mmCIF file of C-alpha atoms in Angstrom:
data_model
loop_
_atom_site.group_PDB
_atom_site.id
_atom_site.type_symbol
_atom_site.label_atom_id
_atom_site.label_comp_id
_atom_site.label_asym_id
_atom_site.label_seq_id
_atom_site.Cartn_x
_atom_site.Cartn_y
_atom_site.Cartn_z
ATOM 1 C CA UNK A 1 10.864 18.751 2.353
ATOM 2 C CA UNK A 2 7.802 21.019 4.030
ATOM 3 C CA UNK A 3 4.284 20.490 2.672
ATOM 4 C CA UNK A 4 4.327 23.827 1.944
ATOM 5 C CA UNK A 5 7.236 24.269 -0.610
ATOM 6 C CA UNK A 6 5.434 21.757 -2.579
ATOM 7 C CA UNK A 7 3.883 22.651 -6.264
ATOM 8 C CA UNK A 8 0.310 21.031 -6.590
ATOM 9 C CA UNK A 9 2.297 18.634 -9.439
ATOM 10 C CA UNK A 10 4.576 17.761 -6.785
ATOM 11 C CA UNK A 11 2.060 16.655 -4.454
ATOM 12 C CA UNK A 12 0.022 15.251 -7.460
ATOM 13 C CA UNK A 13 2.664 13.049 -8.512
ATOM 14 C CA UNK A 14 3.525 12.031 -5.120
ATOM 15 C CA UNK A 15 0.117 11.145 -4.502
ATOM 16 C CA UNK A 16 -0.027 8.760 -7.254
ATOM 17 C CA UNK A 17 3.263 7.214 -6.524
ATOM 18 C CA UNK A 18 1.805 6.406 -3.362
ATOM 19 C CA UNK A 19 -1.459 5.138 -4.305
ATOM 20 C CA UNK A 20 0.740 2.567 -6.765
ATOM 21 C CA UNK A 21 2.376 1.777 -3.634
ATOM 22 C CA UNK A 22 -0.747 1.131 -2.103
ATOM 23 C CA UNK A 23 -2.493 -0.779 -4.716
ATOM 24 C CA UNK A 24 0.957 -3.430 -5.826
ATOM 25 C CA UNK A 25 0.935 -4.101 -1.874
ATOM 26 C CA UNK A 26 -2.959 -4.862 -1.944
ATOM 27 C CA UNK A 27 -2.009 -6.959 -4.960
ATOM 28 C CA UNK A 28 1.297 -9.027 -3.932
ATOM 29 C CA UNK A 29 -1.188 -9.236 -0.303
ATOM 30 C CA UNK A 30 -3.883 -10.735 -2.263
ATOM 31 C CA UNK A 31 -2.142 -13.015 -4.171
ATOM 32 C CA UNK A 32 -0.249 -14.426 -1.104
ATOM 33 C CA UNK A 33 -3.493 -14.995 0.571
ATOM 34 C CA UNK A 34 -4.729 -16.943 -2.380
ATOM 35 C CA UNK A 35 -2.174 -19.414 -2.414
ATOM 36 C CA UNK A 36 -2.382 -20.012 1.252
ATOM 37 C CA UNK A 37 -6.020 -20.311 0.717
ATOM 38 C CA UNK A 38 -5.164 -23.049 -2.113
ATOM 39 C CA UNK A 39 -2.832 -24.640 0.227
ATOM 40 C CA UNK A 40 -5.186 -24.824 3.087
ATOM 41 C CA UNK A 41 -8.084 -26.392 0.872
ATOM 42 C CA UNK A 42 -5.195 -28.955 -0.054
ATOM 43 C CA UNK A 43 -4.210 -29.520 3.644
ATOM 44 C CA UNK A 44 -8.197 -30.302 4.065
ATOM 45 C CA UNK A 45 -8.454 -32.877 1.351
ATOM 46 C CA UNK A 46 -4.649 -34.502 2.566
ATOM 47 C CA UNK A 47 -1.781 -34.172 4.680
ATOM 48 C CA UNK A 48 0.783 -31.742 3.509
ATOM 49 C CA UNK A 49 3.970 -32.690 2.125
ATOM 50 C CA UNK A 50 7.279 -31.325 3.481
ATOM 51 C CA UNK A 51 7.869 -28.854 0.670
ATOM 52 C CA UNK A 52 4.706 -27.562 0.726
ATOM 53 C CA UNK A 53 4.543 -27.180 4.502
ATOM 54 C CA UNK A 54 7.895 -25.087 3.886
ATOM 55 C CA UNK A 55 6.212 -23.224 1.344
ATOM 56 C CA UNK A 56 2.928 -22.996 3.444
ATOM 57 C CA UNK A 57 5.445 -21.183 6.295
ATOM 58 C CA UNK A 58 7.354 -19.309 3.252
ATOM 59 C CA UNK A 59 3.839 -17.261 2.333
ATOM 60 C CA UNK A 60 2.832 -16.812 5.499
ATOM 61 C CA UNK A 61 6.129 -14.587 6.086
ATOM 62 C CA UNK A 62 5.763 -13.164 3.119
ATOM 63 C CA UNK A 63 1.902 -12.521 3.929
ATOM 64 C CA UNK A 64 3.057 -10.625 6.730
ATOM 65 C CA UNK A 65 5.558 -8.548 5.050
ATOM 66 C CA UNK A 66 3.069 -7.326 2.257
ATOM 67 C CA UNK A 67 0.631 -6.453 5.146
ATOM 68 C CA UNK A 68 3.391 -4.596 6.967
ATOM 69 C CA UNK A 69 4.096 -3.072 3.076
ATOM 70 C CA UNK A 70 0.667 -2.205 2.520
ATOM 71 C CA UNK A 71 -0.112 -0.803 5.791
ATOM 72 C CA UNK A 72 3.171 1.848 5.615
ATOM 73 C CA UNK A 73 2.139 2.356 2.392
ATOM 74 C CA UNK A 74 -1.300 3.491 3.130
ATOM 75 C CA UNK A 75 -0.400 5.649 5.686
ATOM 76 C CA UNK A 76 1.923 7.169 3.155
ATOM 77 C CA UNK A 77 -0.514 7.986 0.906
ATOM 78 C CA UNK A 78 -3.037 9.323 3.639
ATOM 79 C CA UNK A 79 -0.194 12.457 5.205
ATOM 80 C CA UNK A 80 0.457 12.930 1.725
ATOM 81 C CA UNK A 81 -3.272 13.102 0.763
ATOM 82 C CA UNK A 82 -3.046 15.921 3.753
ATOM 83 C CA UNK A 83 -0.311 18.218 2.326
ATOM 84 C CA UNK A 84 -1.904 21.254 0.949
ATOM 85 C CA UNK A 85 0.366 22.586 -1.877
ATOM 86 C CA UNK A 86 0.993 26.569 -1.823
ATOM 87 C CA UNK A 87 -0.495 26.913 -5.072
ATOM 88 C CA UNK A 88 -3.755 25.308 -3.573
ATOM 89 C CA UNK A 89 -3.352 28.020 -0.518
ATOM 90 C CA UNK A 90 -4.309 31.339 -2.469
ATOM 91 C CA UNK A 91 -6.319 31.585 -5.498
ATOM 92 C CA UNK A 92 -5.195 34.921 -6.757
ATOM 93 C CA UNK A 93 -3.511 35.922 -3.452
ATOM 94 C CA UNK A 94 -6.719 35.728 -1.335
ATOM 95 C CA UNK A 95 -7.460 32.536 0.793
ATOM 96 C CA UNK A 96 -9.508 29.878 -0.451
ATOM 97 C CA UNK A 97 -13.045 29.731 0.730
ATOM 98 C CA UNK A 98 -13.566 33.502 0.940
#
């Protein structure tokens, strides 16, 4: 689909699909990097048993996944923060800014 065949509530609601995107990958990201923070603080205080080693290894795949979500995500929402709808082209047939 061109930019340009969009309706400004196209764009509109593809811009806020994309910023939900953006802000459940920030989430599942920050959430991920808490419990490795929790784990870490626990690996401090003791040695680490073998399940939570495995789940110490477990986040830190995940962590990178939600970065690589969040990142994709974000550029998403940036080319569609670019599109300028046809609607938003002409106010009354003349060009905006004139």
């Amino acid at each position: 689909m061109s930019p340009a065949s969009l309706t400004p509530a196209e764009v509109a609601a593809m811009r806020k699909k994309a910023a939900a995107d953006v802000l459940a990958a920030a989430a599942a990201h920050s959430l991920l990097t808490d419990q490795l923070h929790d784990l870490d603080a626990l690996r401090r205080e003791r040695a680490l048993t073998d399940e939570e080693s495995a789940r110490q290894s477990e986040l830190r795949l995940r962590l990178d996944e939600a970065r690589r979500r969040h990142d994709g995500a974000h550029r998403r929402l940036r080319a569609i923060s670019a599109f300028r709808p046809r609607a938003a082209l002409t106010h009354l047939g003349r060009p905006r800014g004139r």
